CSV table of C-alpha atoms in Angstrom, one decimal:
chain,number,residue,atom,x,y,z
A,1,MET,CA,34.0,76.2,3.9
A,2,ALA,CA,30.2,75.9,5.0
A,3,LEU,CA,28.8,75.0,1.5
A,4,LYS,CA,31.3,72.3,1.4
A,5,THR,CA,30.3,70.7,4.5
A,6,GLY,CA,26.8,70.6,3.3
A,7,SER,CA,27.8,68.8,0.3
A,8,GLU,CA,29.8,66.1,1.7
A,9,ASP,CA,26.8,65.2,3.9
A,10,LYS,CA,24.3,64.6,1.0
A,11,LYS,CA,26.8,62.4,-0.4
A,12,LYS,CA,26.5,60.0,2.6
A,13,VAL,CA,23.5,59.8,2.7
A,14,VAL,CA,23.3,59.0,-0.4
A,15,LEU,CA,25.6,56.5,-0.5
A,16,VAL,CA,24.1,54.7,2.4
A,17,ILE,CA,21.2,54.9,0.8
A,18,ILE,CA,22.6,53.0,-1.8
A,19,LEU,CA,24.0,50.7,0.7
A,20,GLY,CA,20.7,49.5,1.9
A,21,ILE,CA,19.0,49.0,-1.5
A,22,VAL,CA,22.0,46.2,-2.2
A,23,VAL,CA,21.5,45.0,0.9
A,24,LEU,CA,17.8,44.3,0.5
A,25,ALA,CA,18.0,42.9,-2.5
A,26,LEU,CA,20.4,40.5,-1.3
A,27,VAL,CA,18.4,39.4,1.3
A,28,VAL,CA,15.1,39.4,-0.7
A,29,ARG,CA,17.3,36.5,-3.2
A,30,THR,CA,18.2,34.7,-0.2
A,31,LEU,CA,14.8,34.3,0.2
A,32,LEU,CA,13.8,33.5,-3.2
A,33,GLN,CA,16.2,30.7,-3.1
A,34,VAL,CA,15.3,28.7,0.0
A,35,PHE,CA,11.7,29.0,-0.5
A,36,SER,CA,12.2,27.6,-4.3
A,37,ASN,CA,14.7,24.8,-3.0
A,38,GLY,CA,11.9,23.4,-0.7
A,39,THR,CA,10.1,20.4,-1.0
A,40,PRO,CA,7.2,20.6,-3.5
A,41,PRO,CA,3.5,19.7,-2.5
A,42,PRO,CA,2.4,16.0,-2.9
A,43,PRO,CA,0.3,15.4,-6.0
A,44,LEU,CA,-3.6,14.8,-5.7
A,45,PRO,CA,-5.1,11.8,-6.3
A,46,PRO,CA,-6.2,11.6,-10.2
A,47,LYS,CA,-10.0,11.5,-9.4
A,48,TYR,CA,-9.1,15.3,-8.0
A,49,ALA,CA,-6.3,16.3,-9.9
A,50,ASN,CA,-8.9,16.2,-12.8
A,51,ALA,CA,-11.3,18.7,-10.9
A,52,PRO,CA,-12.3,22.2,-12.2
A,53,ALA,CA,-10.7,25.1,-10.5
A,54,GLY,CA,-13.1,26.6,-8.3
A,55,GLN,CA,-14.3,23.0,-7.0
A,56,SER,CA,-12.7,21.7,-3.7
A,57,ALA,CA,-10.4,18.5,-3.5
A,58,GLN,CA,-12.1,17.9,-0.1
A,59,PRO,CA,-16.3,17.0,-0.2
A,60,SER,CA,-18.1,19.6,1.7
A,61,ALA,CA,-20.1,19.0,5.5
A,62,SER,CA,-23.2,19.5,3.7
A,63,GLN,CA,-22.4,16.8,0.7
A,64,PRO,CA,-21.7,13.0,1.8
A,65,ALA,CA,-19.2,11.9,0.0
A,66,ALA,CA,-20.0,9.0,-2.5
A,67,ALA,CA,-20.1,5.5,-1.9
A,68,PRO,CA,-16.9,3.6,-3.2
A,69,GLN,CA,-18.1,1.4,-6.0
A,70,ALA,CA,-17.1,-2.1,-6.2
A,71,ALA,CA,-15.0,-3.7,-8.9
A,72,PRO,CA,-16.5,-5.7,-11.6
A,73,GLU,CA,-15.2,-8.6,-10.8
A,74,HIS,CA,-16.6,-8.7,-7.1
A,75,GLU,CA,-19.7,-8.0,-8.0
A,76,ALA,CA,-22.5,-10.7,-6.3
A,77,LYS,CA,-24.4,-12.9,-8.8
A,78,GLU,CA,-27.7,-14.7,-8.0
A,79,ILE,CA,-27.7,-18.1,-8.3
A,80,PRO,CA,-30.6,-19.8,-10.2
A,81,GLY,CA,-33.6,-21.2,-8.6
A,82,SER,CA,-35.2,-21.1,-5.4
A,83,LEU,CA,-33.8,-22.0,-1.8
A,84,ALA,CA,-36.9,-24.5,-1.8
A,85,SER,CA,-34.5,-26.9,-4.2
A,86,LEU,CA,-32.1,-27.5,-1.4
A,87,ASP,CA,-33.0,-30.4,1.1
A,88,PRO,CA,-32.0,-29.5,4.7
A,89,THR,CA,-32.4,-33.2,5.6
A,90,LEU,CA,-30.0,-34.9,7.7
A,91,HIS,CA,-28.6,-38.2,6.4
A,92,PRO,CA,-27.2,-40.4,9.4
A,93,GLU,CA,-26.6,-43.2,7.7
A,94,TRP,CA,-24.1,-40.7,5.8
A,95,MET,CA,-22.8,-39.2,8.9
A,96,ALA,CA,-22.2,-42.9,10.4
A,97,ALA,CA,-20.4,-43.9,6.9
A,98,ALA,CA,-18.3,-41.1,6.9
A,99,GLU,CA,-17.1,-41.5,10.8
A,100,SER,CA,-16.3,-45.3,9.9
A,101,LEU,CA,-13.7,-44.3,7.6
A,102,LYS,CA,-10.2,-44.4,8.6
A,103,TYR,CA,-7.3,-43.5,7.2
A,104,GLU,CA,-4.6,-46.4,6.3
A,105,GLY,CA,-1.4,-44.3,5.2
A,106,THR,CA,1.8,-45.4,3.6
A,107,GLY,CA,3.8,-42.7,4.8
A,108,ARG,CA,3.2,-40.2,2.3
A,109,ASN,CA,2.9,-36.8,2.8
A,110,ILE,CA,-0.6,-36.0,2.4
A,111,PHE,CA,-0.2,-32.4,1.9
A,112,SER,CA,1.8,-32.7,-1.3
A,113,MET,CA,0.8,-34.0,-4.7
A,114,SER,CA,4.6,-34.6,-6.1
A,115,SER,CA,5.8,-36.5,-2.7
A,116,VAL,CA,6.6,-40.4,-2.4
A,117,PRO,CA,6.1,-42.9,0.4
A,118,VAL,CA,8.6,-43.1,2.6
A,119,HIS,CA,10.2,-46.3,3.6
A,120,ILE,CA,10.6,-46.9,7.2
A,121,GLU,CA,12.8,-50.1,7.6
A,122,LYS,CA,11.8,-53.0,10.3
A,123,PRO,CA,13.7,-53.3,13.5
A,124,GLN,CA,15.7,-56.8,13.4
A,125,GLY,CA,15.9,-56.7,16.7
A,126,PRO,CA,14.3,-55.9,20.5
A,127,ILE,CA,14.1,-52.2,21.0
A,128,ARG,CA,14.8,-51.8,24.3
A,129,PRO,CA,18.3,-53.6,25.1
A,130,GLY,CA,17.9,-57.1,27.9
A,131,GLY,CA,14.7,-58.0,26.2
A,132,SER,CA,11.2,-57.4,25.5
A,133,LEU,CA,9.5,-55.1,28.1
A,134,ALA,CA,7.1,-57.8,29.8
A,135,SER,CA,10.0,-60.1,30.3
A,136,GLN,CA,11.5,-56.5,32.2
A,137,LEU,CA,8.2,-56.2,34.3
A,138,ALA,CA,8.3,-60.3,35.0
A,139,GLN,CA,11.6,-59.8,36.8
A,140,GLY,CA,10.7,-57.3,39.0
A,141,PRO,CA,12.8,-54.1,40.3
A,142,PRO,CA,16.0,-54.4,40.8
A,143,PRO,CA,17.4,-55.4,44.1
A,144,LEU,CA,18.4,-52.9,46.5
A,145,PRO,CA,21.9,-52.3,47.3
A,146,THR,CA,24.1,-53.8,50.3
A,147,ILE,CA,24.9,-51.7,52.8
A,148,ASP,CA,28.9,-51.4,52.4
A,149,LEU,CA,29.8,-51.3,56.6
A,150,LYS,CA,31.4,-53.7,59.0
A,151,PHE,CA,30.5,-54.0,62.3
A,152,PHE,CA,34.2,-55.0,64.2
A,153,GLY,CA,33.5,-53.9,67.8
A,154,TYR,CA,32.1,-52.1,70.2
A,155,GLU,CA,32.5,-50.3,73.7
A,156,SER,CA,30.2,-50.3,76.9
A,157,HIS,CA,29.8,-47.7,79.3
A,158,PRO,CA,28.3,-47.9,83.3
A,159,GLY,CA,25.3,-46.5,82.1
A,160,GLY,CA,24.2,-48.7,79.6
A,161,ALA,CA,25.1,-46.9,76.1
A,162,ARG,CA,27.0,-48.4,73.5
A,163,LYS,CA,29.4,-47.1,71.0
A,164,VAL,CA,30.4,-49.3,67.8
A,165,PHE,CA,33.3,-49.3,65.4
A,166,LEU,CA,32.3,-49.4,61.7
A,167,LEU,CA,34.6,-49.4,59.0
A,168,HIS,CA,33.5,-48.3,55.6
A,169,GLY,CA,36.4,-49.2,53.2
A,170,ASP,CA,39.8,-47.1,54.7
A,171,ASP,CA,37.4,-44.8,56.9
A,172,VAL,CA,36.6,-45.9,60.4
A,173,PHE,CA,33.6,-44.2,62.3
A,174,ILE,CA,32.5,-44.2,66.2
A,175,ALA,CA,29.0,-43.9,66.4
A,176,SER,CA,26.2,-44.4,68.9
A,177,GLN,CA,22.2,-45.6,68.6
A,178,GLY,CA,20.7,-43.0,66.3
A,179,ASP,CA,24.0,-41.2,64.9
A,180,VAL,CA,23.8,-41.5,61.2
A,181,VAL,CA,27.3,-42.4,59.6
A,182,ASP,CA,28.6,-41.3,56.4
A,183,HIS,CA,25.6,-39.0,55.7
A,184,ARG,CA,24.0,-41.7,54.8
A,185,TYR,CA,23.3,-44.7,57.1
A,186,LYS,CA,21.6,-44.1,60.5
A,187,ILE,CA,22.4,-46.6,63.5
A,188,VAL,CA,18.7,-47.8,64.2
A,189,ARG,CA,19.7,-50.2,67.2
A,190,ILE,CA,22.7,-51.7,68.8
A,191,ALA,CA,22.9,-55.5,70.0
A,192,PRO,CA,25.9,-57.5,71.4
A,193,LEU,CA,26.5,-59.3,68.8
A,194,SER,CA,25.2,-57.7,65.8
A,195,ILE,CA,23.4,-53.6,64.7
A,196,THR,CA,20.4,-52.4,62.9
A,197,VAL,CA,21.7,-49.9,60.2
A,198,GLU,CA,18.9,-47.9,57.7
A,199,ASP,CA,20.1,-47.0,54.3
A,200,ILE,CA,18.4,-43.5,54.3
A,201,PRO,CA,18.5,-42.9,50.6
A,202,TYR,CA,16.8,-46.1,49.6
A,203,ASN,CA,14.9,-46.7,53.1
A,204,ASN,CA,16.3,-50.0,53.5
A,205,THR,CA,17.2,-51.7,56.9
A,206,GLN,CA,19.8,-54.5,57.2
A,207,THR,CA,21.3,-56.1,60.0
A,208,LEU,CA,24.7,-56.2,60.0
A,209,PRO,CA,26.7,-59.0,62.4
A,210,LEU,CA,29.8,-58.5,64.5
A,211,ILE,CA,32.8,-59.7,62.6
A,212,ASN,CA,35.2,-61.6,64.8
A,213,ASN,CA,39.4,-60.0,64.2
């Protein structure tokens, strides 16, 4: 019975080793698939792609980088002659002639070669309604509006203070000297037969007579 027990332990050890090998193979296979599906490194520029294997793609610190060569079409060209042939003298008459030029356009777009002149209709009448600007200035500013109040009575007190009765449309106001009626008209002075009222927005002062009933 003891011999059988030892052989069974050996079988278990062999089975565990086989399972470990299988698991290790699966892990290695998974890692290979992950790294094989990764993003490939970017390709090198043409001048570095054809370089020898032993030569580094990046220039070393001791070796200076080669200066970029200009394209043949951008190369500088020497103009024949010398600076002595140029005339640096200023000509004031030429400058005066250029300054005296006046552009007399016809409505054509000067920045387009294919545009046609724009036809502008002439006005058939005065631009401003009611005549020209000169006639309006000759007439002067418009007249100030009249104060729409009616002074129809007053009352006196023994102390000398007076209150006036004013009519504005259907509204009746009782005011003393210095009061403001209807948020616009100020009572400046009260006389027995007339009152002086100031139109505050227009700074206009008028005298209103007493109206007999």
